[in-house]
């Protein structure tokens, strides 16, 4: 790396750090809310894709499993609902202040951002987990119908991962306290 490339990297690094350090806490809050709902819906759709494709394939061999295994698709859809609920909760935490770069404002913005990221990615992995378990539930139910309830219990535990993310997100968002305007 010669001197001009090194200076280009330093300028690039400075531009990004400057942008991230001086971004409004409201932008961080909005990004956290968007990640919460967007990544949760992505996880739900990914889980529905995995479960649905296996369900359709296994239903060719055993058509009786179609209606019974739709519960796996509903579990995947619940992951998206978790993200919507947390996004609504985070939205209610937003308040306007006259000092957006006050330390309390920055802490509140980072808190809502981190809460959204945690909920979004927990629900992404939860949707993937529930989708894979739902896929194996459909395939095993097509082979042996006594396995359905046993695997459904495992799927409920997989769905609890999303609830853990929601709980952690709500606890983190409780730290979002915006500064109170002082009337002089």
PDB file of C-alpha atoms in Angstrom:
ATOM      1  CA  UNK A   1       0.000   0.000   0.000  1.00  0.00           C
ATOM      2  CA  UNK A   2       1.601   3.254  -1.081  1.00  0.00           C
ATOM      3  CA  UNK A   3       1.152   6.652   0.544  1.00  0.00           C
ATOM      4  CA  UNK A   4      -1.798   7.785  -1.645  1.00  0.00           C
ATOM      5  CA  UNK A   5      -3.761   4.578  -0.953  1.00  0.00           C
ATOM      6  CA  UNK A   6      -3.043   4.930   2.749  1.00  0.00           C
ATOM      7  CA  UNK A   7      -4.326   8.512   2.761  1.00  0.00           C
ATOM      8  CA  UNK A   8      -7.421   7.390   0.862  1.00  0.00           C
ATOM      9  CA  UNK A   9      -8.133   4.809   3.525  1.00  0.00           C
ATOM     10  CA  UNK A  10      -7.624   7.339   6.302  1.00  0.00           C
ATOM     11  CA  UNK A  11     -10.001   9.766   4.595  1.00  0.00           C
ATOM     12  CA  UNK A  12     -12.552   6.991   4.119  1.00  0.00           C
ATOM     13  CA  UNK A  13     -12.228   5.916   7.766  1.00  0.00           C
ATOM     14  CA  UNK A  14     -12.529   9.498   8.986  1.00  0.00           C
ATOM     15  CA  UNK A  15     -15.630  10.092   6.860  1.00  0.00           C
ATOM     16  CA  UNK A  16     -17.408   7.021   8.255  1.00  0.00           C
ATOM     17  CA  UNK A  17     -16.463   7.648  11.874  1.00  0.00           C
ATOM     18  CA  UNK A  18     -17.462  11.291  11.522  1.00  0.00           C
ATOM     19  CA  UNK A  19     -20.817  10.293  10.042  1.00  0.00           C
ATOM     20  CA  UNK A  20     -21.512   7.716  12.747  1.00  0.00           C
ATOM     21  CA  UNK A  21     -20.435   9.920  15.641  1.00  0.00           C
ATOM     22  CA  UNK A  22     -22.426  12.957  14.569  1.00  0.00           C
ATOM     23  CA  UNK A  23     -25.579  11.195  13.455  1.00  0.00           C
ATOM     24  CA  UNK A  24     -28.701  12.270  15.285  1.00  0.00           C
ATOM     25  CA  UNK A  25     -29.976   9.879  17.949  1.00  0.00           C
ATOM     26  CA  UNK A  26     -33.334   9.982  16.189  1.00  0.00           C
ATOM     27  CA  UNK A  27     -31.710   8.462  13.121  1.00  0.00           C
ATOM     28  CA  UNK A  28     -30.261   5.675  15.257  1.00  0.00           C
ATOM     29  CA  UNK A  29     -33.704   5.128  16.788  1.00  0.00           C
ATOM     30  CA  UNK A  30     -35.366   4.987  13.385  1.00  0.00           C
ATOM     31  CA  UNK A  31     -32.754   2.559  12.069  1.00  0.00           C
ATOM     32  CA  UNK A  32     -33.268   0.338  15.129  1.00  0.00           C
ATOM     33  CA  UNK A  33     -37.023   0.328  14.607  1.00  0.00           C
ATOM     34  CA  UNK A  34     -36.601  -0.485  10.913  1.00  0.00           C
ATOM     35  CA  UNK A  35     -34.170  -3.316  11.672  1.00  0.00           C
ATOM     36  CA  UNK A  36     -36.556  -4.704  14.290  1.00  0.00           C
ATOM     37  CA  UNK A  37     -39.455  -5.032  11.904  1.00  0.00           C
ATOM     38  CA  UNK A  38     -37.540  -5.647   8.668  1.00  0.00           C
ATOM     39  CA  UNK A  39     -35.202  -8.389   9.831  1.00  0.00           C
ATOM     40  CA  UNK A  40     -38.004 -10.065  11.813  1.00  0.00           C
ATOM     41  CA  UNK A  41     -40.136 -10.255   8.679  1.00  0.00           C
ATOM     42  CA  UNK A  42     -37.119 -11.594   6.785  1.00  0.00           C
ATOM     43  CA  UNK A  43     -36.702 -14.343   9.390  1.00  0.00           C
ATOM     44  CA  UNK A  44     -40.392 -15.192   9.220  1.00  0.00           C
ATOM     45  CA  UNK A  45     -40.401 -15.370   5.443  1.00  0.00           C
ATOM     46  CA  UNK A  46     -37.268 -17.504   5.417  1.00  0.00           C
ATOM     47  CA  UNK A  47     -38.835 -19.914   7.906  1.00  0.00           C
ATOM     48  CA  UNK A  48     -42.076 -20.057   5.920  1.00  0.00           C
ATOM     49  CA  UNK A  49     -40.080 -20.772   2.764  1.00  0.00           C
ATOM     50  CA  UNK A  50     -38.223 -23.665   4.391  1.00  0.00           C
ATOM     51  CA  UNK A  51     -41.301 -25.119   6.053  1.00  0.00           C
ATOM     52  CA  UNK A  52     -43.607 -24.588   3.105  1.00  0.00           C
ATOM     53  CA  UNK A  53     -41.364 -26.222   0.554  1.00  0.00           C
ATOM     54  CA  UNK A  54     -40.944 -29.327   2.706  1.00  0.00           C
ATOM     55  CA  UNK A  55     -44.646 -29.369   3.542  1.00  0.00           C
ATOM     56  CA  UNK A  56     -45.647 -29.301  -0.124  1.00  0.00           C
ATOM     57  CA  UNK A  57     -43.101 -31.983  -0.978  1.00  0.00           C
ATOM     58  CA  UNK A  58     -44.144 -34.275   1.864  1.00  0.00           C
ATOM     59  CA  UNK A  59     -47.850 -33.729   1.116  1.00  0.00           C
ATOM     60  CA  UNK A  60     -47.369 -35.520  -2.193  1.00  0.00           C
ATOM     61  CA  UNK A  61     -46.667 -38.738  -0.301  1.00  0.00           C
ATOM     62  CA  UNK A  62     -49.135 -38.142   2.549  1.00  0.00           C
ATOM     63  CA  UNK A  63     -51.842 -35.545   1.774  1.00  0.00           C
ATOM     64  CA  UNK A  64     -53.232 -35.835   5.325  1.00  0.00           C
ATOM     65  CA  UNK A  65     -50.369 -33.767   6.756  1.00  0.00           C
ATOM     66  CA  UNK A  66     -51.209 -30.538   4.919  1.00  0.00           C
ATOM     67  CA  UNK A  67     -53.698 -28.985   7.310  1.00  0.00           C
ATOM     68  CA  UNK A  68     -52.085 -30.382  10.447  1.00  0.00           C
ATOM     69  CA  UNK A  69     -48.627 -29.006   9.650  1.00  0.00           C
ATOM     70  CA  UNK A  70     -49.818 -25.471   8.927  1.00  0.00           C
ATOM     71  CA  UNK A  71     -49.118 -24.808  12.607  1.00  0.00           C
ATOM     72  CA  UNK A  72     -45.432 -24.615  11.647  1.00  0.00           C
ATOM     73  CA  UNK A  73     -46.195 -21.817   9.196  1.00  0.00           C
ATOM     74  CA  UNK A  74     -48.162 -20.028  11.923  1.00  0.00           C
ATOM     75  CA  UNK A  75     -45.167 -20.281  14.278  1.00  0.00           C
ATOM     76  CA  UNK A  76     -43.015 -18.689  11.583  1.00  0.00           C
ATOM     77  CA  UNK A  77     -45.541 -15.907  11.103  1.00  0.00           C
ATOM     78  CA  UNK A  78     -45.493 -15.243  14.849  1.00  0.00           C
ATOM     79  CA  UNK A  79     -41.845 -14.244  14.458  1.00  0.00           C
ATOM     80  CA  UNK A  80     -42.876 -11.356  12.201  1.00  0.00           C
ATOM     81  CA  UNK A  81     -45.541 -10.349  14.707  1.00  0.00           C
ATOM     82  CA  UNK A  82     -42.863 -10.197  17.437  1.00  0.00           C
ATOM     83  CA  UNK A  83     -40.950  -7.693  15.315  1.00  0.00           C
ATOM     84  CA  UNK A  84     -44.062  -5.592  14.682  1.00  0.00           C
ATOM     85  CA  UNK A  85     -44.899  -5.503  18.396  1.00  0.00           C
ATOM     86  CA  UNK A  86     -41.400  -4.412  19.371  1.00  0.00           C
ATOM     87  CA  UNK A  87     -41.341  -1.802  16.611  1.00  0.00           C
ATOM     88  CA  UNK A  88     -44.544  -0.327  18.030  1.00  0.00           C
ATOM     89  CA  UNK A  89     -43.068  -0.344  21.532  1.00  0.00           C
ATOM     90  CA  UNK A  90     -39.892   1.346  20.303  1.00  0.00           C
ATOM     91  CA  UNK A  91     -41.907   3.915  18.377  1.00  0.00           C
ATOM     92  CA  UNK A  92     -43.735   4.920  21.547  1.00  0.00           C
ATOM     93  CA  UNK A  93     -40.363   5.543  23.236  1.00  0.00           C
ATOM     94  CA  UNK A  94     -39.420   8.302  20.774  1.00  0.00           C
ATOM     95  CA  UNK A  95     -39.698  11.837  22.118  1.00  0.00           C
ATOM     96  CA  UNK A  96     -38.573  15.148  20.695  1.00  0.00           C
ATOM     97  CA  UNK A  97     -36.146  17.344  22.593  1.00  0.00           C
ATOM     98  CA  UNK A  98     -34.541  20.693  21.968  1.00  0.00           C
ATOM     99  CA  UNK A  99     -31.079  19.214  22.526  1.00  0.00           C
ATOM    100  CA  UNK A 100     -30.667  16.194  20.251  1.00  0.00           C
ATOM    101  CA  UNK A 101     -26.983  15.714  21.134  1.00  0.00           C
ATOM    102  CA  UNK A 102     -27.504  15.769  24.887  1.00  0.00           C
ATOM    103  CA  UNK A 103     -25.873  12.694  26.496  1.00  0.00           C
ATOM    104  CA  UNK A 104     -29.281  11.403  27.591  1.00  0.00           C
ATOM    105  CA  UNK A 105     -30.559  11.754  24.029  1.00  0.00           C
ATOM    106  CA  UNK A 106     -27.576   9.894  22.664  1.00  0.00           C
ATOM    107  CA  UNK A 107     -28.028   7.106  25.234  1.00  0.00           C
ATOM    108  CA  UNK A 108     -31.721   6.838  24.394  1.00  0.00           C
ATOM    109  CA  UNK A 109     -30.997   6.700  20.662  1.00  0.00           C
ATOM    110  CA  UNK A 110     -28.328   4.040  21.070  1.00  0.00           C
ATOM    111  CA  UNK A 111     -30.620   2.104  23.404  1.00  0.00           C
ATOM    112  CA  UNK A 112     -33.446   2.007  20.854  1.00  0.00           C
ATOM    113  CA  UNK A 113     -30.982   1.129  18.091  1.00  0.00           C
ATOM    114  CA  UNK A 114     -29.493  -1.765  20.078  1.00  0.00           C
ATOM    115  CA  UNK A 115     -32.938  -2.970  21.081  1.00  0.00           C
ATOM    116  CA  UNK A 116     -34.061  -3.073  17.450  1.00  0.00           C
ATOM    117  CA  UNK A 117     -30.921  -4.865  16.321  1.00  0.00           C
ATOM    118  CA  UNK A 118     -31.208  -7.486  19.061  1.00  0.00           C
ATOM    119  CA  UNK A 119     -34.881  -8.168  18.388  1.00  0.00           C
ATOM    120  CA  UNK A 120     -34.406  -8.224  14.617  1.00  0.00           C
ATOM    121  CA  UNK A 121     -31.522 -10.674  14.577  1.00  0.00           C
ATOM    122  CA  UNK A 122     -32.960 -12.841  17.349  1.00  0.00           C
ATOM    123  CA  UNK A 123     -36.129 -13.152  15.269  1.00  0.00           C
ATOM    124  CA  UNK A 124     -34.123 -13.821  12.114  1.00  0.00           C
ATOM    125  CA  UNK A 125     -32.470 -16.811  13.759  1.00  0.00           C
ATOM    126  CA  UNK A 126     -35.733 -17.822  15.437  1.00  0.00           C
ATOM    127  CA  UNK A 127     -37.517 -17.860  12.078  1.00  0.00           C
ATOM    128  CA  UNK A 128     -34.733 -19.946  10.601  1.00  0.00           C
ATOM    129  CA  UNK A 129     -34.848 -22.333  13.570  1.00  0.00           C
ATOM    130  CA  UNK A 130     -38.626 -22.697  13.479  1.00  0.00           C
ATOM    131  CA  UNK A 131     -38.524 -23.177   9.698  1.00  0.00           C
ATOM    132  CA  UNK A 132     -35.996 -25.978   9.888  1.00  0.00           C
ATOM    133  CA  UNK A 133     -37.843 -27.706  12.720  1.00  0.00           C
ATOM    134  CA  UNK A 134     -41.159 -27.251  10.862  1.00  0.00           C
ATOM    135  CA  UNK A 135     -39.592 -28.790   7.784  1.00  0.00           C
ATOM    136  CA  UNK A 136     -38.434 -31.834   9.720  1.00  0.00           C
ATOM    137  CA  UNK A 137     -41.849 -32.004  11.394  1.00  0.00           C
ATOM    138  CA  UNK A 138     -43.601 -32.187   8.028  1.00  0.00           C
ATOM    139  CA  UNK A 139     -41.210 -34.778   6.656  1.00  0.00           C
ATOM    140  CA  UNK A 140     -41.327 -36.986   9.744  1.00  0.00           C
ATOM    141  CA  UNK A 141     -45.117 -36.674  10.011  1.00  0.00           C
ATOM    142  CA  UNK A 142     -45.402 -37.946   6.466  1.00  0.00           C
ATOM    143  CA  UNK A 143     -43.428 -41.051   7.511  1.00  0.00           C
ATOM    144  CA  UNK A 144     -44.857 -41.633  10.988  1.00  0.00           C
ATOM    145  CA  UNK A 145     -47.837 -39.654  12.300  1.00  0.00           C
ATOM    146  CA  UNK A 146     -47.002 -40.341  15.963  1.00  0.00           C
ATOM    147  CA  UNK A 147     -43.964 -38.050  15.746  1.00  0.00           C
ATOM    148  CA  UNK A 148     -45.985 -34.892  15.060  1.00  0.00           C
ATOM    149  CA  UNK A 149     -46.691 -33.881  18.659  1.00  0.00           C
ATOM    150  CA  UNK A 150     -43.167 -34.727  19.800  1.00  0.00           C
ATOM    151  CA  UNK A 151     -41.568 -32.516  17.178  1.00  0.00           C
ATOM    152  CA  UNK A 152     -44.179 -29.806  17.747  1.00  0.00           C
ATOM    153  CA  UNK A 153     -42.948 -29.498  21.346  1.00  0.00           C
ATOM    154  CA  UNK A 154     -39.418 -28.954  20.033  1.00  0.00           C
ATOM    155  CA  UNK A 155     -40.786 -26.334  17.642  1.00  0.00           C
ATOM    156  CA  UNK A 156     -42.390 -24.475  20.541  1.00  0.00           C
ATOM    157  CA  UNK A 157     -39.007 -24.334  22.271  1.00  0.00           C
ATOM    158  CA  UNK A 158     -37.463 -23.014  19.066  1.00  0.00           C
ATOM    159  CA  UNK A 159     -40.125 -20.329  18.913  1.00  0.00           C
ATOM    160  CA  UNK A 160     -39.230 -19.283  22.447  1.00  0.00           C
ATOM    161  CA  UNK A 161     -35.898 -17.979  21.120  1.00  0.00           C
ATOM    162  CA  UNK A 162     -37.761 -15.104  19.486  1.00  0.00           C
ATOM    163  CA  UNK A 163     -39.545 -14.351  22.736  1.00  0.00           C
ATOM    164  CA  UNK A 164     -36.203 -14.176  24.525  1.00  0.00           C
ATOM    165  CA  UNK A 165     -35.070 -11.581  21.996  1.00  0.00           C
ATOM    166  CA  UNK A 166     -38.288  -9.618  22.515  1.00  0.00           C
ATOM    167  CA  UNK A 167     -37.813  -9.658  26.291  1.00  0.00           C
ATOM    168  CA  UNK A 168     -34.203  -8.481  26.035  1.00  0.00           C
ATOM    169  CA  UNK A 169     -35.262  -5.787  23.547  1.00  0.00           C
ATOM    170  CA  UNK A 170     -37.980  -4.490  25.858  1.00  0.00           C
ATOM    171  CA  UNK A 171     -35.576  -4.434  28.802  1.00  0.00           C
ATOM    172  CA  UNK A 172     -33.007  -2.522  26.739  1.00  0.00           C
ATOM    173  CA  UNK A 173     -35.586  -0.065  25.439  1.00  0.00           C
ATOM    174  CA  UNK A 174     -36.555   0.771  29.006  1.00  0.00           C
ATOM    175  CA  UNK A 175     -33.187   2.541  29.230  1.00  0.00           C
ATOM    176  CA  UNK A 176     -34.340   5.057  26.619  1.00  0.00           C
ATOM    177  CA  UNK A 177     -35.063   8.154  28.673  1.00  0.00           C
ATOM    178  CA  UNK A 178     -34.957  11.395  26.738  1.00  0.00           C
ATOM    179  CA  UNK A 179     -33.914  14.598  28.548  1.00  0.00           C
ATOM    180  CA  UNK A 180     -36.693  16.709  29.951  1.00  0.00           C
ATOM    181  CA  UNK A 181     -36.868  20.247  28.633  1.00  0.00           C
ATOM    182  CA  UNK A 182     -36.181  22.753  31.391  1.00  0.00           C
ATOM    183  CA  UNK A 183     -38.484  25.774  31.320  1.00  0.00           C
ATOM    184  CA  UNK A 184     -36.695  28.922  32.465  1.00  0.00           C
TER     185      UNK A 184
END
